[in-house]
Coordinates of C-alpha atoms in Angstrom, one line a residue:
Chain A
X1 CA 84.5 171.4 84.3
X2 CA 86.8 170.8 87.7
X3 CA 85.5 173.2 90.9
X4 CA 88.3 175.6 91.9
X5 CA 88.2 175.3 95.6
X6 CA 91.6 175.6 97.8
X7 CA 93.2 172.2 98.4
X8 CA 93.8 171.0 101.8
X9 CA 97.5 170.6 101.9
X10 CA 98.2 166.4 100.7
X11 CA 98.3 164.5 104.4
X12 CA 99.4 161.2 102.8
X13 CA 102.9 162.0 101.3
X14 CA 104.9 164.4 103.4
X15 CA 102.7 166.7 105.6
X16 CA 103.3 166.4 109.2
X17 CA 100.1 168.0 110.5
X18 CA 96.9 166.4 111.2
X19 CA 93.9 169.1 110.7
X20 CA 91.5 169.2 113.8
X21 CA 88.6 167.2 113.9
X22 CA 85.7 167.4 111.1
X23 CA 82.5 169.3 111.8
X24 CA 80.0 170.9 110.2
X25 CA 79.4 174.7 109.8
X26 CA 76.0 176.4 108.1
X27 CA 76.4 178.2 105.8
X28 CA 73.2 180.3 104.8
X29 CA 71.7 177.3 106.3
X30 CA 73.7 174.7 103.7
X31 CA 76.1 172.5 105.3
X32 CA 79.7 172.4 105.0
X33 CA 82.8 170.4 106.3
X34 CA 85.2 171.8 108.4
X35 CA 87.8 171.2 110.2
X36 CA 88.3 172.2 114.3
X37 CA 90.8 175.2 114.2
X38 CA 90.4 176.3 110.9
X39 CA 89.3 180.0 110.4
X40 CA 85.9 180.2 109.1
X41 CA 87.6 182.0 105.6
X42 CA 89.7 179.1 105.4
X43 CA 86.6 176.7 105.1
X44 CA 84.7 179.1 102.8
X45 CA 87.8 179.4 100.2
X46 CA 88.4 175.3 100.7
X47 CA 84.5 174.8 99.4
X48 CA 85.2 177.2 96.7
X49 CA 83.1 180.1 98.5
X50 CA 86.3 183.4 97.2
X51 CA 82.5 186.0 97.9
X52 CA 82.2 186.6 101.4
X53 CA 80.6 189.2 101.6
X54 CA 79.2 192.4 99.1
X55 CA 79.8 195.9 99.6
X56 CA 76.7 198.8 101.2
X57 CA 77.1 201.0 98.3
X58 CA 78.1 199.4 95.2
X59 CA 77.2 195.6 95.9
X60 CA 80.6 194.7 94.4
X61 CA 81.8 191.1 95.5
X62 CA 84.4 191.1 98.5
X63 CA 86.5 188.2 99.6
X64 CA 89.8 187.3 101.4
X65 CA 92.8 189.6 101.3
X66 CA 94.4 190.3 103.7
X67 CA 94.2 187.3 106.1
X68 CA 95.5 189.2 109.4
X69 CA 92.6 191.1 110.7
X70 CA 93.7 194.7 108.9
X71 CA 91.4 195.1 106.1
X72 CA 87.5 193.4 107.2
X73 CA 86.7 192.9 104.0
X74 CA 85.5 189.6 105.0
X75 CA 83.1 190.6 107.6
X76 CA 80.1 188.3 107.6
X77 CA 77.2 187.9 110.3
X78 CA 78.4 184.9 112.3
X79 CA 75.9 182.6 114.9
X80 CA 73.7 186.6 114.8
X81 CA 76.1 188.7 115.1
X82 CA 76.8 191.1 112.6
X83 CA 80.6 192.5 111.3
X84 CA 82.4 189.9 112.6
X85 CA 85.8 189.4 110.4
X86 CA 85.4 185.7 108.7
X87 CA 90.0 185.4 109.0
X88 CA 90.0 185.7 112.4
X89 CA 87.0 183.4 113.6
X90 CA 87.6 179.8 114.4
X91 CA 84.7 177.2 113.1
X92 CA 82.8 175.9 115.6
X93 CA 80.5 172.8 115.2
X94 CA 77.1 174.3 114.1
X95 CA 78.5 177.2 113.6
X96 CA 76.0 179.5 111.2
X97 CA 77.4 182.0 108.9
X98 CA 75.2 184.1 106.6
X99 CA 75.9 187.2 104.3
X100 CA 74.4 190.2 104.6
X101 CA 71.0 190.5 104.5
X102 CA 70.7 192.9 100.9
X103 CA 72.4 190.7 98.7
X104 CA 72.0 187.0 98.4
X105 CA 73.5 186.2 95.3
X106 CA 76.4 184.8 96.5
X107 CA 77.9 182.4 93.5
X108 CA 80.7 179.3 94.0
X109 CA 83.2 179.5 91.5
X110 CA 82.7 176.5 89.1
Chain B
X1 CA 81.8 190.6 133.1
X2 CA 85.6 192.5 132.8
X3 CA 89.0 191.5 133.5
X4 CA 91.8 193.3 135.0
X5 CA 96.3 192.7 134.2
X6 CA 98.0 194.7 136.3
X7 CA 101.4 194.1 135.6
X8 CA 104.9 195.8 135.6
X9 CA 105.7 195.7 131.6
X10 CA 103.2 195.4 128.9
X11 CA 104.0 194.3 125.7
X12 CA 102.2 194.6 123.0
X13 CA 102.4 191.9 120.3
X14 CA 103.3 188.5 120.3
X15 CA 105.7 188.3 117.2
X16 CA 109.6 188.0 117.1
X17 CA 110.0 192.1 118.6
X18 CA 107.4 191.7 121.7
X19 CA 108.4 187.7 122.5
X20 CA 112.3 189.0 122.8
X21 CA 111.2 192.1 124.8
X22 CA 108.9 190.3 126.9
X23 CA 111.8 187.9 127.1
X24 CA 114.3 190.8 128.1
X25 CA 112.7 192.6 130.8
X26 CA 111.3 189.5 132.4
X27 CA 115.0 188.3 132.6
X28 CA 115.8 191.4 133.9
X29 CA 113.3 191.1 136.7
X30 CA 110.2 192.4 135.4
X31 CA 106.5 191.4 135.7
X32 CA 105.7 190.7 132.2
X33 CA 102.5 190.3 130.3
X34 CA 102.2 190.4 126.6
X35 CA 99.0 191.0 124.6
X36 CA 98.1 189.8 121.2
X37 CA 95.2 190.1 119.0
X38 CA 95.8 186.4 117.3
X39 CA 94.8 183.2 118.7
X40 CA 98.2 182.0 118.8
X41 CA 101.3 184.1 119.7
X42 CA 104.0 184.1 117.3
X43 CA 103.0 187.3 115.3
X44 CA 103.3 187.1 111.3
X45 CA 107.0 185.6 111.3
X46 CA 106.7 182.9 114.0
X47 CA 103.1 181.7 112.9
X48 CA 102.0 178.8 114.9
X49 CA 99.7 176.3 113.9
X50 CA 96.6 176.1 115.3
X51 CA 96.3 174.1 118.7
X52 CA 93.9 172.3 117.0
X53 CA 95.5 171.0 114.4
X54 CA 98.0 167.9 115.3
X55 CA 101.7 167.7 115.1
X56 CA 102.5 163.7 115.4
X57 CA 106.4 164.8 114.8
X58 CA 107.0 168.4 115.2
X59 CA 110.7 167.8 114.0
X60 CA 109.1 167.0 110.6
X61 CA 107.8 170.7 110.1
X62 CA 110.3 173.1 108.6
X63 CA 112.3 174.9 110.1
X64 CA 110.6 177.8 109.9
X65 CA 108.0 176.1 112.4
X66 CA 110.7 175.0 114.5
X67 CA 112.7 178.1 115.0
X68 CA 109.6 180.4 117.0
X69 CA 110.1 177.4 118.8
X70 CA 112.8 178.4 121.0
X71 CA 111.9 181.6 121.7
X72 CA 108.1 180.5 122.4
X73 CA 109.1 178.1 124.9
X74 CA 111.9 180.4 126.5
X75 CA 109.1 183.2 127.2
X76 CA 106.6 180.7 128.6
X77 CA 109.1 178.8 131.1
X78 CA 109.8 182.5 132.1
X79 CA 106.4 183.0 133.2
X80 CA 105.4 186.0 131.4
X81 CA 101.8 185.9 131.1
X82 CA 100.9 185.4 127.6
X83 CA 97.5 186.9 126.7
X84 CA 96.4 185.6 123.5
X85 CA 93.1 186.9 121.6
X86 CA 93.6 190.3 122.9
X87 CA 92.8 193.4 121.3
X88 CA 94.3 196.6 122.3
X89 CA 91.9 199.1 121.4
X90 CA 92.3 202.4 123.5
X91 CA 94.1 204.2 126.3
X92 CA 91.7 206.4 128.5
X93 CA 94.7 207.3 130.9
X94 CA 98.7 207.2 131.1
X95 CA 99.5 203.8 131.8
X96 CA 96.4 201.7 131.4
X97 CA 95.4 200.3 128.1
X98 CA 91.5 199.3 127.2
X99 CA 91.6 195.8 125.8
X100 CA 89.2 193.0 124.7
X101 CA 89.6 189.4 125.0
X102 CA 87.5 186.6 123.0
X103 CA 84.5 189.0 123.7
X104 CA 85.2 190.2 127.3
X105 CA 86.4 193.8 127.9
X106 CA 89.5 194.6 130.3
X107 CA 92.2 196.9 131.3
X108 CA 96.1 196.6 131.6
X109 CA 98.0 198.5 134.3
X110 CA 102.0 198.2 133.5
X111 CA 104.4 200.7 134.7
X112 CA 105.6 200.6 130.9
X113 CA 104.5 199.7 127.9
X114 CA 106.8 197.8 125.0
X115 CA 104.9 198.6 121.4
X116 CA 105.5 195.8 119.3
X117 CA 102.9 195.5 117.2
X118 CA 104.3 194.9 114.0
X119 CA 103.1 196.0 110.5
X120 CA 101.2 195.1 107.5
X121 CA 101.1 194.7 103.7
X122 CA 101.3 197.7 101.5
X123 CA 98.6 197.7 98.6
X124 CA 98.8 200.3 96.3
X125 CA 95.8 200.0 93.8
X126 CA 95.2 198.8 90.5
X127 CA 91.4 198.7 88.9
X128 CA 89.9 195.7 90.1
X129 CA 92.2 194.9 93.2
X130 CA 89.4 194.4 95.1
X131 CA 87.9 191.2 93.3
X132 CA 88.0 188.1 95.5
X133 CA 91.0 185.8 94.3
X134 CA 93.3 189.1 94.8
X135 CA 94.9 188.9 98.2
X136 CA 97.9 190.1 99.7
X137 CA 101.1 187.8 99.8
X138 CA 100.5 187.6 103.3
X139 CA 97.3 186.3 103.0
X140 CA 98.2 183.5 101.2
X141 CA 101.1 182.8 103.4
X142 CA 98.9 182.5 106.2
X143 CA 96.6 180.5 104.3
X144 CA 99.6 177.9 104.0
X145 CA 101.2 178.1 106.9
X146 CA 98.5 178.4 109.3
X147 CA 96.2 176.9 107.5
X148 CA 97.7 174.2 105.6
X149 CA 95.6 175.2 102.6
X150 CA 96.5 176.1 99.5
X151 CA 95.4 178.9 97.9
X152 CA 92.6 178.0 94.7
X153 CA 93.4 177.6 91.3
X154 CA 96.0 179.3 88.8
X155 CA 98.7 181.7 91.2
X156 CA 99.9 184.9 90.0
X157 CA 102.8 186.5 92.3
X158 CA 103.8 190.4 91.9
X159 CA 104.8 193.4 93.5
X160 CA 108.4 193.8 95.0
X161 CA 110.5 192.7 97.7
X162 CA 112.1 190.2 99.4
X163 CA 108.7 188.9 101.1
X164 CA 107.4 187.6 98.1
X165 CA 110.6 184.7 98.1
X166 CA 109.4 183.0 101.4
X167 CA 105.8 183.1 100.0
X168 CA 106.5 181.5 96.4
X169 CA 108.6 178.8 98.5
X170 CA 105.2 177.9 101.0
X171 CA 103.2 177.9 97.7
X172 CA 105.5 175.5 96.3
X173 CA 105.9 173.6 99.3
X174 CA 101.9 173.4 99.6
X175 CA 101.9 171.9 95.6
X176 CA 100.2 175.3 94.6
X177 CA 103.2 176.2 92.0
X178 CA 102.5 180.1 91.1
X179 CA 102.1 180.0 87.3
X180 CA 104.1 183.3 87.5
X181 CA 106.0 186.0 89.2
X182 CA 106.6 188.9 88.9
X183 CA 109.1 191.5 90.6
X184 CA 109.3 195.2 89.8
X185 CA 112.4 195.8 90.3
X186 CA 115.4 194.5 88.1
X187 CA 118.9 192.5 89.3
X188 CA 120.9 194.9 87.7
X189 CA 119.3 197.7 89.8
X190 CA 120.3 196.0 92.8
X191 CA 123.9 196.5 91.6
X192 CA 124.8 198.9 93.2
X193 CA 124.1 198.3 96.6
X194 CA 126.4 195.4 96.4
X195 CA 129.4 196.4 98.3
X196 CA 126.6 197.0 101.3
X197 CA 125.7 193.0 101.0
X198 CA 129.5 192.7 102.3
X199 CA 129.4 190.7 105.5
X200 CA 126.0 189.9 105.2
X201 CA 126.6 185.8 103.9
X202 CA 123.9 184.1 106.3
X203 CA 120.8 186.3 105.2
X204 CA 122.7 186.2 101.2
X205 CA 122.7 182.5 102.0
X206 CA 119.1 182.1 102.7
X207 CA 118.0 184.5 99.4
X208 CA 119.9 182.0 97.1
X209 CA 118.2 178.9 98.8
X210 CA 115.3 180.6 97.6
X211 CA 115.9 181.4 94.1
X212 CA 117.4 178.0 93.5
X213 CA 114.0 176.8 95.1
X214 CA 112.1 179.1 93.1
X215 CA 114.2 177.9 89.8
X216 CA 113.9 174.3 90.6
X217 CA 110.2 173.9 90.3
X218 CA 110.3 175.5 86.9
X219 CA 108.7 178.9 88.1
X220 CA 108.9 181.8 85.8
X221 CA 110.2 185.0 87.1
X222 CA 109.5 188.1 85.2
X223 CA 111.3 191.2 86.4
X224 CA 110.4 194.5 85.7
X225 CA 106.8 193.5 85.3
X226 CA 103.6 195.0 87.3
X227 CA 99.8 194.3 87.5
X228 CA 98.0 196.7 86.4
X229 CA 94.9 195.3 86.4
X230 CA 92.5 192.0 87.7
X231 CA 89.4 191.3 85.5
X232 CA 86.6 189.3 86.1
X233 CA 83.2 189.4 86.9
X234 CA 82.3 187.8 90.7
X235 CA 85.9 186.7 91.4
X236 CA 89.2 186.9 89.9
X237 CA 89.5 185.7 86.5
X238 CA 92.0 187.2 84.2
X239 CA 95.2 189.5 85.4
X240 CA 97.1 192.4 83.4
X241 CA 100.7 193.2 83.7
X242 CA 102.7 195.7 81.7
X243 CA 106.9 195.8 81.6
X244 CA 107.8 198.6 83.7
X245 CA 110.6 201.5 83.2
X246 CA 113.1 202.0 86.1
X247 CA 110.9 204.7 87.9
X248 CA 107.6 201.6 88.0
X249 CA 106.2 203.3 85.1
X250 CA 104.1 200.8 83.1
X251 CA 105.4 201.2 79.1
X252 CA 102.8 201.1 76.4
X253 CA 102.5 198.4 74.1
X254 CA 103.9 195.8 76.9
X255 CA 100.5 194.3 78.2
X256 CA 100.5 191.0 79.0
X257 CA 97.3 188.9 80.3
X258 CA 97.3 185.7 82.5
X259 CA 94.7 183.6 83.5
X260 CA 94.8 183.6 87.0
X261 CA 92.4 182.8 90.1
X262 CA 94.4 183.9 92.9
X263 CA 97.1 186.9 92.6
X264 CA 98.8 187.6 95.6
X265 CA 100.3 191.0 95.1
X266 CA 101.8 193.6 97.7
X267 CA 104.7 196.3 97.7
X268 CA 106.5 195.8 101.3
X269 CA 104.9 196.8 104.6
X270 CA 104.0 199.9 106.2
X271 CA 104.3 199.7 109.8
X272 CA 101.3 199.4 112.8
X273 CA 101.1 202.9 114.0
X274 CA 97.6 203.2 115.2
X275 CA 98.5 202.8 119.0
X276 CA 101.6 204.6 119.0
X277 CA 100.2 207.5 117.8
X278 CA 97.2 207.2 120.1
X279 CA 99.4 207.4 122.8
X280 CA 101.4 210.5 122.0
X281 CA 104.4 209.4 120.2
X282 CA 106.2 211.9 117.7
X283 CA 106.1 210.5 114.5
X284 CA 108.4 211.1 111.5
X285 CA 108.0 210.7 107.9
X286 CA 111.0 208.0 107.2
X287 CA 110.2 206.8 103.6
X288 CA 113.0 204.1 103.5
X289 CA 110.9 202.1 106.5
X290 CA 108.4 201.8 105.5
X291 CA 106.2 205.5 106.6
X292 CA 105.3 207.0 109.1
X293 CA 107.1 206.4 112.2
X294 CA 107.9 206.4 116.2
X295 CA 110.9 208.7 117.1
X296 CA 112.5 206.9 120.2
X297 CA 116.0 207.2 121.2
X298 CA 119.0 205.2 121.8
X299 CA 116.9 202.5 124.7
X300 CA 113.9 202.3 122.5
X301 CA 112.0 205.2 124.2
X302 CA 109.7 207.0 122.4
X303 CA 109.1 210.8 122.7
X304 CA 106.5 209.8 125.6
X305 CA 108.0 208.6 128.7
X306 CA 108.3 205.1 129.9
X307 CA 106.8 204.4 126.5
X308 CA 108.8 201.8 123.9
X309 CA 108.6 200.3 120.5
X310 CA 110.4 197.6 118.9
X311 CA 110.2 195.9 115.6
X312 CA 108.4 196.7 112.2
X313 CA 106.7 199.3 114.3
X314 CA 109.8 201.2 114.6
X315 CA 110.4 201.4 111.1
X316 CA 110.5 198.0 108.8
X317 CA 113.9 196.4 109.1
X318 CA 112.8 192.5 109.0
X319 CA 112.4 190.0 112.3
X320 CA 116.2 189.8 112.6
X321 CA 116.8 193.1 113.4
X322 CA 113.1 192.7 115.6
X323 CA 114.3 190.0 117.9
X324 CA 117.8 192.6 119.0
X325 CA 115.7 195.4 118.8
X326 CA 112.9 193.7 120.6
X327 CA 116.1 192.5 123.7
X328 CA 117.1 196.3 124.1
X329 CA 113.6 197.5 124.3
X330 CA 112.4 194.6 127.1
X331 CA 116.3 195.8 128.7
X332 CA 115.5 199.5 128.8
X333 CA 112.2 199.0 130.2
X334 CA 112.8 196.9 133.0
X335 CA 115.7 199.0 133.4
X336 CA 113.5 202.4 133.4
X337 CA 111.7 201.1 136.2
X338 CA 114.4 200.5 138.1
X339 CA 115.6 197.0 137.9
X340 CA 119.2 196.3 137.2
X341 CA 120.6 196.2 133.8
X342 CA 124.1 195.9 133.2
X343 CA 125.4 198.7 130.9
X344 CA 127.6 195.3 128.7
X345 CA 124.1 194.1 128.1
X346 CA 122.7 197.0 126.8
X347 CA 125.9 197.7 124.8
X348 CA 126.1 194.6 123.3
X349 CA 122.6 194.4 122.1
X350 CA 122.8 197.4 120.6
X351 CA 125.4 196.9 118.1
X352 CA 123.3 193.6 117.0
X353 CA 120.3 195.5 116.9
X354 CA 122.6 198.4 114.5
X355 CA 124.1 195.5 112.7
X356 CA 120.8 194.3 111.8
X357 CA 119.4 197.4 111.0
X358 CA 121.6 198.5 108.1
X359 CA 120.5 194.5 106.5
X360 CA 117.5 195.5 107.1
X361 CA 118.3 199.2 105.3
X362 CA 120.1 197.6 102.6
X363 CA 117.1 195.3 101.9
X364 CA 114.7 198.7 101.4
X365 CA 116.9 200.5 99.4
X366 CA 117.0 197.5 97.1
X367 CA 113.3 197.5 96.7
X368 CA 112.4 200.6 97.4
X369 CA 108.8 201.9 96.2
X370 CA 109.2 203.4 92.8
X371 CA 107.0 206.6 91.8
X372 CA 105.3 204.5 88.7
X373 CA 104.0 202.1 90.8
X374 CA 101.0 204.4 91.4
X375 CA 100.4 205.1 87.6
X376 CA 97.4 202.5 87.1
X377 CA 95.5 204.3 89.4
X378 CA 93.3 205.5 87.3
X379 CA 90.4 208.3 88.4
X380 CA 87.6 205.5 88.5
X381 CA 90.3 203.3 90.9
X382 CA 88.9 202.7 94.2
X383 CA 91.2 203.5 96.9
X384 CA 89.3 202.5 99.8
X385 CA 87.8 199.7 100.3
X386 CA 85.5 200.0 103.0
X387 CA 83.6 203.3 102.0
X388 CA 84.4 202.9 97.7
X389 CA 86.2 206.5 97.4
X390 CA 87.6 206.5 94.5
X391 CA 91.0 207.9 93.7
X392 CA 88.9 210.6 91.2
X393 CA 86.8 211.4 94.3
X394 CA 90.8 211.7 96.8
X395 CA 92.2 213.7 94.0
X396 CA 89.2 216.2 93.6
X397 CA 89.1 217.0 97.5
X398 CA 92.8 217.4 98.1
X399 CA 92.9 219.7 95.3
X400 CA 89.8 221.7 96.1
X401 CA 90.0 222.1 100.1
X402 CA 94.1 222.0 100.4
X403 CA 96.8 219.7 101.1
X404 CA 95.6 217.8 104.5
X405 CA 94.6 214.6 104.5
X406 CA 92.2 214.8 107.5
X407 CA 90.5 217.6 104.7
X408 CA 90.1 214.6 101.8
X409 CA 88.8 212.1 104.7
X410 CA 86.3 214.4 106.0
X411 CA 85.3 215.7 102.3
X412 CA 84.8 212.1 100.9
X413 CA 84.9 209.6 103.7
X414 CA 87.6 207.7 102.7
X415 CA 89.3 206.0 105.7
X416 CA 86.4 205.9 107.7
X417 CA 85.1 202.4 107.6
X418 CA 85.7 199.7 109.1
X419 CA 89.4 199.0 108.5
X420 CA 90.1 203.2 110.0
X421 CA 92.6 203.5 106.7
X422 CA 95.3 201.2 107.6
X423 CA 94.9 199.8 103.8
X424 CA 94.4 202.9 102.0
X425 CA 95.9 205.4 104.1
X426 CA 99.3 205.3 102.9
X427 CA 97.8 205.7 99.4
X428 CA 95.4 208.6 100.2
X429 CA 98.6 210.5 101.5
X430 CA 100.7 209.5 98.4
X431 CA 97.4 210.7 96.1
X432 CA 97.0 213.7 97.7
X433 CA 100.8 215.0 97.9
X434 CA 100.8 214.5 94.3
X435 CA 97.5 215.9 93.5
X436 CA 98.7 218.8 95.1
X437 CA 102.2 219.2 94.8
X438 CA 104.1 219.0 98.0
X439 CA 105.6 216.4 99.8
X440 CA 104.1 213.6 102.5
X441 CA 105.3 214.8 105.4
X442 CA 103.0 218.5 104.3
X443 CA 99.8 216.5 103.9
X444 CA 100.4 214.6 107.6
X445 CA 98.4 211.2 107.7
X446 CA 95.1 210.3 109.1
X447 CA 94.4 211.3 112.8
X448 CA 93.4 207.9 114.8
X449 CA 90.8 207.5 117.8
X450 CA 89.9 204.7 120.1
X451 CA 88.4 201.8 119.5
X452 CA 91.5 201.8 117.1
X453 CA 89.5 198.4 115.7
X454 CA 85.6 198.3 115.7
X455 CA 84.4 196.9 119.0
X456 CA 80.9 196.1 120.2
X457 CA 79.1 198.3 122.0
X458 CA 77.9 195.9 124.5
X459 CA 81.3 194.9 125.3
X460 CA 82.5 198.4 126.5
X461 CA 79.5 198.5 128.6
X462 CA 80.7 196.1 131.1
X463 CA 83.5 198.5 131.8
X464 CA 81.5 200.9 133.4
X465 CA 82.1 199.8 137.0
X466 CA 85.9 199.4 136.2

């Protein structure tokens, strides 16, 4: 069974863009590889993490929806600040990302 | 800590309309500042790569990137102040905008303001549309074009409108070929608009190019089919679609299930009018151009003196109309504060703008929203994603409290969450109007309040001394 995750576009063939330098962020304490310049939401999708928060009332999973800072469905706790949009926040080395406290079960898609 | 910008023309939004407005106003002699919420200017159409990414050979990029370069280059050369990561969240007095730039509060004073805040995608709900893996076509476009990341797994692209074409193109180029594309309209329905296509050869050529690219890639395109349900446990697993009739209503017995990890679905665009509403401009309901739009005169000036609009915020019309309209608004704004602008320049720009708006209207007519698109919204279907309000609750509130979306908002809390009704607003208006049996004008629109987007209280506190 192969893991389903976002694929970085193949760099060797025709890709004229070189992503930023490799950095490591911590998602719930787990190291995740990222690229400078990448939005946190893209890093998470690239690592198979589709679920970015759960709703207050029903606990439903939510992920990236508009990717342009409108819908606020990808808000996460970043470096201790709650309610920050993963689609509008560039990753930084050592960035600490966590899910809202109430829900801890955030599966990776396999 | 706080900052302040004093300028003559403040332009809100750095997309095609905002950038061309800035360039025009600056060419007329005015001092211009452009305020934009994103890290890089260009808006959604001229979306730039992150500055941290390297492009060894810019010419090797496809034209979607390079066609924004000339405009951005000219804006930079014109010494226009480009203020990125700058959110305009309020206006406490005329001519003064409250902003936050990278977490720092600021004030922008300007003699005239051009609002070029663009648009966002129209979401039409169906059961399961809140599952992770379901996103807007623009969301997928951003992942590919800005982040150079192909969305995951098996992809279905659906909804309606010309925007599905460039998104399909991007996905194919990124090696993430959609498994299926569903366009809700049918080519034979387009035919009655055919005579109006005469003369728009460049745009027609563009559309044919997209069409060829998609069919060469072997992506199956089905017309007259809409998504009625998304299913999955923790994220999207299956997309259920149905054939629809000419009114967009799903036809019983035509259900089809497609395995999918990513569903990109959207039904055109809604003008982003939060700021023009906050500034007190009059708005009118113009369904053909996406819904509520600010009124404006032939100089693109709104009902509030000194406030101009350009591009999608003034009504959906596409990037080419936005470019010409931006120029018109920029010239007019400069003229408004005493800079000399030749009448010939103004009228030439106006003509260009009108031709392009005509084409925009034609496209809008071809892909007009159909009433049946709202049929998959059952009483249990979530409409307000933030506050988790269902269609049933909205219908009940509308029936009980009357035909005013602000009553419905007050009773159900729909539109009171983080996104402040941007995603559900259009739908809540539609559902309210249908529940009560009146037209959209009568139910109105959600009132806007500052801050237009969430702002940290600690950031606001920094403004106290200003």
